mmCIF file of C-alpha atoms and ligand atoms in Angstrom:
data_model
loop_
_atom_site.group_PDB
_atom_site.id
_atom_site.type_symbol
_atom_site.label_atom_id
_atom_site.label_comp_id
_atom_site.label_asym_id
_atom_site.label_seq_id
_atom_site.Cartn_x
_atom_site.Cartn_y
_atom_site.Cartn_z
ATOM 1 C CA MET A 3 103.206 111.829 132.807
ATOM 2 C CA THR A 4 104.360 112.955 136.204
ATOM 3 C CA GLU A 5 107.931 111.771 136.668
ATOM 4 C CA THR A 6 110.547 112.920 134.205
ATOM 5 C CA THR A 7 114.265 112.379 133.898
ATOM 6 C CA THR A 8 114.938 114.567 130.914
ATOM 7 C CA THR A 9 117.745 117.063 130.849
ATOM 8 C CA LEU A 10 116.920 118.266 127.333
ATOM 9 C CA PRO A 11 115.461 121.683 126.702
ATOM 10 C CA THR A 12 111.847 121.050 125.696
ATOM 11 C CA ASP A 13 111.666 124.122 123.474
ATOM 12 C CA ALA A 14 108.590 124.872 121.417
ATOM 13 C CA ALA A 15 110.146 123.923 118.060
ATOM 14 C CA HIS A 16 111.143 120.504 119.323
ATOM 15 C CA ARG A 17 107.764 119.956 120.933
ATOM 16 C CA ASP A 18 106.045 120.836 117.657
ATOM 17 C CA LYS A 19 108.223 118.283 115.865
ATOM 18 C CA TRP A 20 107.305 115.248 117.931
ATOM 19 C CA ILE A 21 103.678 116.262 118.085
ATOM 20 C CA GLU A 22 103.663 116.579 114.291
ATOM 21 C CA ALA A 23 105.323 113.133 113.976
ATOM 22 C CA GLY A 24 102.654 111.673 116.238
ATOM 23 C CA ARG A 25 99.883 113.263 114.194
ATOM 24 C CA GLY A 26 101.336 111.846 110.999
ATOM 25 C CA TRP A 27 101.740 108.308 112.322
ATOM 26 C CA GLY A 28 98.329 108.477 113.967
ATOM 27 C CA ALA A 29 96.474 109.827 110.936
ATOM 28 C CA ARG A 30 95.481 106.312 109.855
ATOM 29 C CA ALA A 31 96.265 104.509 113.087
ATOM 30 C CA GLN A 32 94.057 101.438 112.612
ATOM 31 C CA GLU A 33 95.436 100.761 109.144
ATOM 32 C CA TRP A 34 99.023 101.097 110.409
ATOM 33 C CA ALA A 35 98.330 98.893 113.438
ATOM 34 C CA TYR A 36 96.453 96.100 111.736
ATOM 35 C CA LEU A 37 97.661 96.177 108.126
ATOM 36 C CA PHE A 38 101.330 97.085 108.556
ATOM 37 C CA GLU A 39 102.879 96.728 112.003
ATOM 38 C CA PRO A 40 102.679 92.891 112.241
ATOM 39 C CA TYR A 41 105.294 92.635 109.459
ATOM 40 C CA ALA A 42 107.981 93.126 112.134
ATOM 41 C CA LEU A 43 107.142 89.902 114.010
ATOM 42 C CA PRO A 44 110.357 88.017 113.023
ATOM 43 C CA ALA A 45 112.444 91.001 114.160
ATOM 44 C CA ASN A 46 110.499 91.369 117.413
ATOM 45 C CA GLN A 47 110.980 87.689 118.256
ATOM 46 C CA LEU A 48 114.651 87.640 117.306
ATOM 47 C CA VAL A 49 115.479 90.694 119.419
ATOM 48 C CA PHE A 50 113.465 89.393 122.392
ATOM 49 C CA ASP A 51 115.334 86.065 122.181
ATOM 50 C CA GLN A 52 118.679 87.878 122.041
ATOM 51 C CA LEU A 53 117.798 90.025 125.055
ATOM 52 C CA GLY A 54 116.178 87.224 127.058
ATOM 53 C CA VAL A 55 112.851 89.016 127.400
ATOM 54 C CA GLY A 56 110.608 86.874 129.583
ATOM 55 C CA VAL A 57 109.043 86.492 132.990
ATOM 56 C CA GLY A 58 110.269 89.238 135.292
ATOM 57 C CA SER A 59 111.748 91.519 132.607
ATOM 58 C CA ARG A 60 110.921 95.180 133.157
ATOM 59 C CA TYR A 61 110.586 96.145 129.540
ATOM 60 C CA LEU A 62 110.160 99.440 127.651
ATOM 61 C CA ASP A 63 109.511 99.839 123.919
ATOM 62 C CA VAL A 64 110.401 103.320 122.645
ATOM 63 C CA ALA A 65 108.376 104.596 119.654
ATOM 64 C CA CYS A 66 106.173 101.586 120.309
ATOM 65 C CA GLY A 67 103.575 102.449 117.673
ATOM 66 C CA SER A 68 100.404 100.474 118.304
ATOM 67 C CA GLY A 69 102.134 98.196 120.792
ATOM 68 C CA PHE A 70 102.438 95.098 118.598
ATOM 69 C CA ALA A 71 105.934 94.295 119.868
ATOM 70 C CA ALA A 72 105.044 95.188 123.456
ATOM 71 C CA ASN A 73 102.182 92.716 123.313
ATOM 72 C CA ILE A 74 104.580 89.938 122.287
ATOM 73 C CA ALA A 75 106.837 90.836 125.215
ATOM 74 C CA HIS A 76 103.797 90.751 127.495
ATOM 75 C CA ARG A 77 102.913 87.257 126.250
ATOM 76 C CA ARG A 78 106.452 86.178 127.166
ATOM 77 C CA GLY A 79 105.830 87.310 130.745
ATOM 78 C CA ALA A 80 107.496 90.729 130.768
ATOM 79 C CA SER A 81 106.025 93.692 132.544
ATOM 80 C CA VAL A 82 105.669 96.140 129.678
ATOM 81 C CA SER A 83 105.794 99.871 129.116
ATOM 82 C CA GLY A 84 105.655 101.741 125.853
ATOM 83 C CA LEU A 85 105.980 105.295 124.642
ATOM 84 C CA ASP A 86 104.918 106.808 121.341
ATOM 85 C CA ALA A 87 104.212 110.262 119.949
ATOM 86 C CA SER A 88 100.825 109.204 118.582
ATOM 87 C CA GLU A 89 97.857 109.208 120.926
ATOM 88 C CA ASP A 90 95.795 107.134 118.483
ATOM 89 C CA LEU A 91 98.473 104.435 118.296
ATOM 90 C CA ILE A 92 98.834 104.438 122.074
ATOM 91 C CA ASP A 93 95.064 103.883 122.353
ATOM 92 C CA ILE A 94 95.487 100.707 120.301
ATOM 93 C CA ALA A 95 98.501 99.633 122.379
ATOM 94 C CA ARG A 96 96.389 99.962 125.528
ATOM 95 C CA ALA A 97 93.603 97.906 123.940
ATOM 96 C CA ARG A 98 96.088 95.214 122.917
ATOM 97 C CA THR A 99 97.771 95.017 126.328
ATOM 98 C CA PRO A 100 95.537 96.427 129.074
ATOM 99 C CA ASP A 101 98.164 95.539 131.723
ATOM 100 C CA GLY A 102 100.830 97.663 130.037
ATOM 101 C CA ASP A 103 101.919 101.175 130.960
ATOM 102 C CA PHE A 104 101.614 103.071 127.669
ATOM 103 C CA ARG A 105 102.311 106.780 127.450
ATOM 104 C CA VAL A 106 102.020 109.448 124.800
ATOM 105 C CA GLY A 107 105.280 111.351 124.742
ATOM 106 C CA ASP A 108 108.599 112.209 123.185
ATOM 107 C CA MET A 109 111.509 109.778 123.018
ATOM 108 C CA PHE A 110 113.827 112.775 123.447
ATOM 109 C CA ALA A 111 112.305 113.389 126.898
ATOM 110 C CA LEU A 112 111.415 109.969 128.292
ATOM 111 C CA PRO A 113 108.952 110.294 131.192
ATOM 112 C CA PHE A 114 110.333 107.380 133.229
ATOM 113 C CA ASP A 115 112.520 107.263 136.336
ATOM 114 C CA ALA A 116 116.218 106.555 135.851
ATOM 115 C CA GLY A 117 117.099 102.858 136.027
ATOM 116 C CA SER A 118 113.495 101.674 135.617
ATOM 117 C CA PHE A 119 114.028 99.034 132.921
ATOM 118 C CA ASP A 120 116.032 95.836 132.406
ATOM 119 C CA VAL A 121 115.385 95.871 128.673
ATOM 120 C CA VAL A 122 114.638 98.699 126.255
ATOM 121 C CA THR A 123 113.947 98.244 122.552
ATOM 122 C CA SER A 124 113.025 100.443 119.665
ATOM 123 C CA PHE A 125 111.853 98.759 116.478
ATOM 124 C CA ASN A 126 112.431 101.182 113.609
ATOM 125 C CA GLY A 127 111.963 104.050 116.030
ATOM 126 C CA ILE A 128 115.469 105.363 116.807
ATOM 127 C CA TRP A 129 117.171 106.413 113.601
ATOM 128 C CA ASN A 130 120.141 108.308 112.308
ATOM 129 C CA ARG A 131 120.169 111.714 114.058
ATOM 130 C CA CYS A 132 118.204 110.395 117.067
ATOM 131 C CA ASP A 133 121.355 110.307 119.236
ATOM 132 C CA ASP A 134 119.695 112.216 122.071
ATOM 133 C CA ALA A 135 117.014 109.522 122.333
ATOM 134 C CA LEU A 136 119.775 106.979 123.018
ATOM 135 C CA ASP A 137 120.996 109.170 125.896
ATOM 136 C CA GLN A 138 117.480 109.048 127.311
ATOM 137 C CA VAL A 139 117.354 105.268 126.907
ATOM 138 C CA ARG A 140 120.704 104.927 128.681
ATOM 139 C CA THR A 141 119.235 106.799 131.662
ATOM 140 C CA ALA A 142 116.046 104.728 131.709
ATOM 141 C CA LEU A 143 118.002 101.421 131.715
ATOM 142 C CA THR A 144 119.563 99.804 134.756
ATOM 143 C CA ASP A 145 123.382 99.676 134.654
ATOM 144 C CA ASP A 146 123.263 96.009 133.632
ATOM 145 C CA GLY A 147 120.279 96.483 131.341
ATOM 146 C CA LEU A 148 120.103 95.574 127.656
ATOM 147 C CA LEU A 149 119.139 97.505 124.548
ATOM 148 C CA GLY A 150 117.857 96.203 121.199
ATOM 149 C CA LEU A 151 117.238 98.268 118.053
ATOM 150 C CA THR A 152 116.149 97.604 114.488
ATOM 151 C CA TYR A 153 116.285 99.810 111.386
ATOM 152 C CA TRP A 154 116.006 99.348 107.617
ATOM 153 C CA GLY A 155 118.749 97.177 106.128
ATOM 154 C CA ALA A 156 120.572 97.077 102.797
ATOM 155 C CA HIS A 157 118.885 99.018 99.975
ATOM 156 C CA GLN A 158 119.238 96.126 97.533
ATOM 157 C CA ARG A 159 117.276 93.827 99.862
ATOM 158 C CA MET A 160 114.496 96.320 100.517
ATOM 159 C CA GLY A 161 111.370 95.074 98.790
ATOM 160 C CA LEU A 162 109.641 98.197 100.101
ATOM 161 C CA MET A 163 112.047 100.454 98.188
ATOM 162 C CA PRO A 164 109.418 101.285 95.499
ATOM 163 C CA TYR A 165 107.243 102.589 98.345
ATOM 164 C CA PHE A 166 110.005 104.869 99.652
ATOM 165 C CA ILE A 167 110.860 106.079 96.145
ATOM 166 C CA THR A 168 107.185 106.948 95.571
ATOM 167 C CA VAL A 169 107.142 108.844 98.874
ATOM 168 C CA ILE A 170 110.256 110.802 97.905
ATOM 169 C CA GLN A 171 108.901 111.578 94.438
ATOM 170 C CA HIS A 172 105.696 113.038 95.847
ATOM 171 C CA SER A 173 106.943 114.755 99.012
ATOM 172 C CA PRO A 174 107.958 118.392 99.300
ATOM 173 C CA GLN A 175 111.730 118.825 99.091
ATOM 174 C CA SER A 176 111.918 119.600 102.802
ATOM 175 C CA HIS A 177 110.824 116.019 103.616
ATOM 176 C CA GLN A 178 112.810 114.209 100.921
ATOM 177 C CA ALA A 179 116.127 114.477 102.754
ATOM 178 C CA ALA A 180 114.570 113.210 105.991
ATOM 179 C CA THR A 181 113.313 110.057 104.252
ATOM 180 C CA MET A 182 116.723 109.454 102.639
ATOM 181 C CA GLU A 183 118.477 109.873 105.989
ATOM 182 C CA LEU A 184 116.519 106.966 107.478
ATOM 183 C CA GLY A 185 118.347 104.693 105.060
ATOM 184 C CA GLU A 186 121.716 105.764 106.460
ATOM 185 C CA THR A 187 121.049 104.426 109.964
ATOM 186 C CA SER A 188 122.980 101.163 109.535
ATOM 187 C CA ASN A 189 126.141 103.161 108.702
ATOM 188 C CA VAL A 190 126.019 105.312 111.817
ATOM 189 C CA MET A 191 124.517 102.979 114.438
ATOM 190 C CA ALA A 192 127.826 101.777 115.935
ATOM 191 C CA ASP A 193 129.003 105.376 116.463
ATOM 192 C CA MET A 194 125.630 106.453 117.849
ATOM 193 C CA LEU A 195 125.754 103.644 120.399
ATOM 194 C CA SER A 196 129.280 104.309 121.590
ATOM 195 C CA GLU A 197 128.649 108.050 121.862
ATOM 196 C CA ALA A 198 125.608 107.381 124.045
ATOM 197 C CA GLY A 199 127.618 105.110 126.360
ATOM 198 C CA PHE A 200 126.724 101.685 124.974
ATOM 199 C CA GLU A 201 128.881 98.710 124.060
ATOM 200 C CA LEU A 202 127.732 96.810 120.983
ATOM 201 C CA LEU A 203 127.031 93.179 121.867
ATOM 202 C CA ASP A 204 125.810 91.662 118.644
ATOM 203 C CA GLN A 205 124.315 92.644 115.316
ATOM 204 C CA GLY A 206 122.788 91.072 112.249
ATOM 205 C CA THR A 207 119.954 91.220 109.790
ATOM 206 C CA VAL A 208 116.509 89.663 109.691
ATOM 207 C CA GLU A 209 114.045 89.236 106.857
ATOM 208 C CA VAL A 210 110.579 90.682 107.401
ATOM 209 C CA VAL A 211 107.646 90.195 105.049
ATOM 210 C CA ASN A 212 104.632 92.392 104.414
ATOM 211 C CA GLU A 213 101.680 90.232 103.402
ATOM 212 C CA TRP A 214 98.507 91.623 101.893
ATOM 213 C CA PRO A 215 95.624 89.854 100.155
ATOM 214 C CA ASP A 216 95.470 92.318 97.255
ATOM 215 C CA VAL A 217 96.981 95.491 95.836
ATOM 216 C CA ASP A 218 94.297 97.795 97.263
ATOM 217 C CA THR A 219 94.964 96.562 100.806
ATOM 218 C CA ALA A 220 98.713 96.934 100.272
ATOM 219 C CA VAL A 221 98.236 100.511 99.088
ATOM 220 C CA ARG A 222 95.959 101.299 102.028
ATOM 221 C CA ALA A 223 98.590 99.951 104.444
ATOM 222 C CA MET A 224 101.476 101.885 102.896
ATOM 223 C CA ALA A 225 99.466 105.107 102.801
ATOM 224 C CA ALA A 226 99.055 104.745 106.575
ATOM 225 C CA ALA A 227 102.810 104.856 107.277
ATOM 226 C CA GLY A 228 104.136 108.159 108.639
ATOM 227 C CA PRO A 229 106.441 108.963 105.689
ATOM 228 C CA SER A 230 103.355 108.958 103.402
ATOM 229 C CA VAL A 231 101.821 111.933 105.178
ATOM 230 C CA PRO A 232 103.845 114.775 103.586
ATOM 231 C CA ALA A 233 103.265 113.201 100.160
ATOM 232 C CA ILE A 234 99.523 112.906 100.819
ATOM 233 C CA ASP A 235 99.442 116.509 102.010
ATOM 234 C CA ALA A 236 101.222 117.568 98.808
ATOM 235 C CA VAL A 237 99.296 115.620 96.157
ATOM 236 C CA GLY A 238 96.152 114.347 97.898
ATOM 237 C CA TYR A 239 95.281 110.866 99.207
ATOM 238 C CA ASP A 240 93.773 109.537 95.976
ATOM 239 C CA ASN A 241 96.645 110.692 93.773
ATOM 240 C CA PHE A 242 99.246 109.279 96.150
ATOM 241 C CA CYS A 243 97.411 105.937 96.332
ATOM 242 C CA GLU A 244 97.198 105.824 92.536
ATOM 243 C CA ALA A 245 100.966 106.354 92.308
ATOM 244 C CA LEU A 246 101.518 103.580 94.856
ATOM 245 C CA ARG A 247 99.148 101.260 93.004
ATOM 246 C CA GLU A 248 101.248 101.636 89.853
ATOM 247 C CA VAL A 249 104.432 100.486 91.575
ATOM 248 C CA ILE A 250 102.849 97.823 93.788
ATOM 249 C CA ALA A 251 100.600 96.121 91.209
ATOM 250 C CA PRO A 252 103.555 94.573 89.332
ATOM 251 C CA MET A 253 104.795 93.119 92.648
ATOM 252 C CA ARG A 254 101.718 90.921 93.060
ATOM 253 C CA ASP A 255 102.607 87.254 92.666
ATOM 254 C CA GLU A 256 99.882 86.393 90.165
ATOM 255 C CA GLY A 257 101.346 83.034 89.223
ATOM 256 C CA ARG A 258 100.952 81.610 92.731
ATOM 257 C CA ASN A 259 97.766 83.432 93.733
ATOM 258 C CA VAL A 260 99.267 84.420 97.096
ATOM 259 C CA GLY A 261 98.447 88.131 97.056
ATOM 260 C CA VAL A 262 101.133 90.759 97.628
ATOM 261 C CA ARG A 263 104.184 89.535 99.547
ATOM 262 C CA ILE A 264 107.047 92.006 99.927
ATOM 263 C CA SER A 265 110.224 90.949 101.673
ATOM 264 C CA SER A 266 112.636 93.467 103.200
ATOM 265 C CA GLU A 267 115.708 93.388 105.389
ATOM 266 C CA LEU A 268 115.979 94.935 108.818
ATOM 267 C CA GLY A 269 119.265 95.431 110.592
ATOM 268 C CA TRP A 270 119.355 94.762 114.339
ATOM 269 C CA VAL A 271 121.788 95.462 117.162
ATOM 270 C CA THR A 272 121.982 94.589 120.810
ATOM 271 C CA ALA A 273 124.004 96.631 123.269
ATOM 272 C CA ARG A 274 124.616 97.274 126.960
ATOM 273 C CA PRO A 275 125.727 100.280 128.959
ATOM 274 C CA THR A 276 129.511 100.605 129.240
HETATM 275 C C1 SAM B 315 108.316 103.334 111.898
HETATM 276 S S1 SAM B 315 107.149 103.599 113.234
HETATM 277 C C2 SAM B 315 107.627 102.227 114.255
HETATM 278 C C3 SAM B 315 106.492 101.736 115.092
HETATM 279 C C4 SAM B 315 106.727 100.403 115.764
HETATM 280 N N1 SAM B 315 107.872 100.457 116.680
HETATM 281 C C5 SAM B 315 106.945 99.299 114.752
HETATM 282 O O1 SAM B 315 107.759 98.419 114.994
HETATM 283 O O2 SAM B 315 106.298 99.253 113.729
HETATM 284 C C6 SAM B 315 107.848 104.983 114.077
HETATM 285 C C7 SAM B 315 107.093 105.376 115.334
HETATM 286 O O3 SAM B 315 107.840 106.391 115.992
HETATM 287 C C8 SAM B 315 106.925 107.292 116.590
HETATM 288 N N2 SAM B 315 107.659 108.536 116.840
HETATM 289 C C9 SAM B 315 108.173 109.415 115.933
HETATM 290 N N3 SAM B 315 108.820 110.410 116.562
HETATM 291 C C10 SAM B 315 108.699 110.167 117.895
HETATM 292 C C11 SAM B 315 109.165 110.842 119.063
HETATM 293 N N4 SAM B 315 109.893 111.963 118.995
HETATM 294 N N5 SAM B 315 108.871 110.315 120.261
HETATM 295 C C12 SAM B 315 108.136 109.181 120.360
HETATM 296 N N6 SAM B 315 107.681 108.491 119.293
HETATM 297 C C13 SAM B 315 107.965 108.975 118.066
HETATM 298 C C14 SAM B 315 105.789 107.392 115.595
HETATM 299 O O4 SAM B 315 104.597 107.875 116.172
HETATM 300 C C15 SAM B 315 105.698 105.949 115.100
HETATM 301 O O5 SAM B 315 104.761 105.199 115.847
#
């Protein structure tokens, strides 16, 4: 990480925060990468189609996790970069796409030169209260570049809601509000974009589906998601998994013998610098 364009103060408290986020998301990196992250495929493809990601695109994925989306962009011919707070997830991203430029770092201090990218995305990475990350993205994009974001959609179409409720029930109070705030992103996204100097181009929703062969695998996958970490720290891995098992078991489609299939809605937006 040599070049940097950040103008934000990288104070110790902030540094601790992104490092802690990275540790949480990386705690069970393989499970997250292989059992959870592929659920976003329909959203990845839709956003890449909207933004015309293909041969020649200089593409950055912010909060790229294990680089699942970046690998799809690579297969479409883009030259890909990714940034995530978790070193373990970045290791997987590098294994998935050896040609990519993947960096461990903070989305509030992007370590890329200004105007380096034609397309920047963040799939469920830039949320409510991440306004400063959008400022960083604006700097990293060319003036005629394009931005695509996804975030959780309407509560009533969130099949994963029992997971989030279980997280909230078992997390310390200090983390409960943070989990709830994620759900508010769709209400504030338009304002966040315009304040960061973006014009909204298009928006919509897309259905994503988590597919697992059985309840134990579903529980293992959900326990690997970052929001699970404070709950696991509070009540222990086994107790948290038991609580998840209770809410997930009834969701198994026993009649059709198709394992656990949980459908949720993501919101998406595309935008360009004003
Ligand atoms: C919900 S996951 C999304 C991962 C991936 N984009 C996907 O589609 O599944 C959120 C990701 O944001 C990363 N993250 C959290 N805070 C971050 C920060 N300040 N800077 C960079 N990455 C961060 C986490 O490590 C995690 O991989």
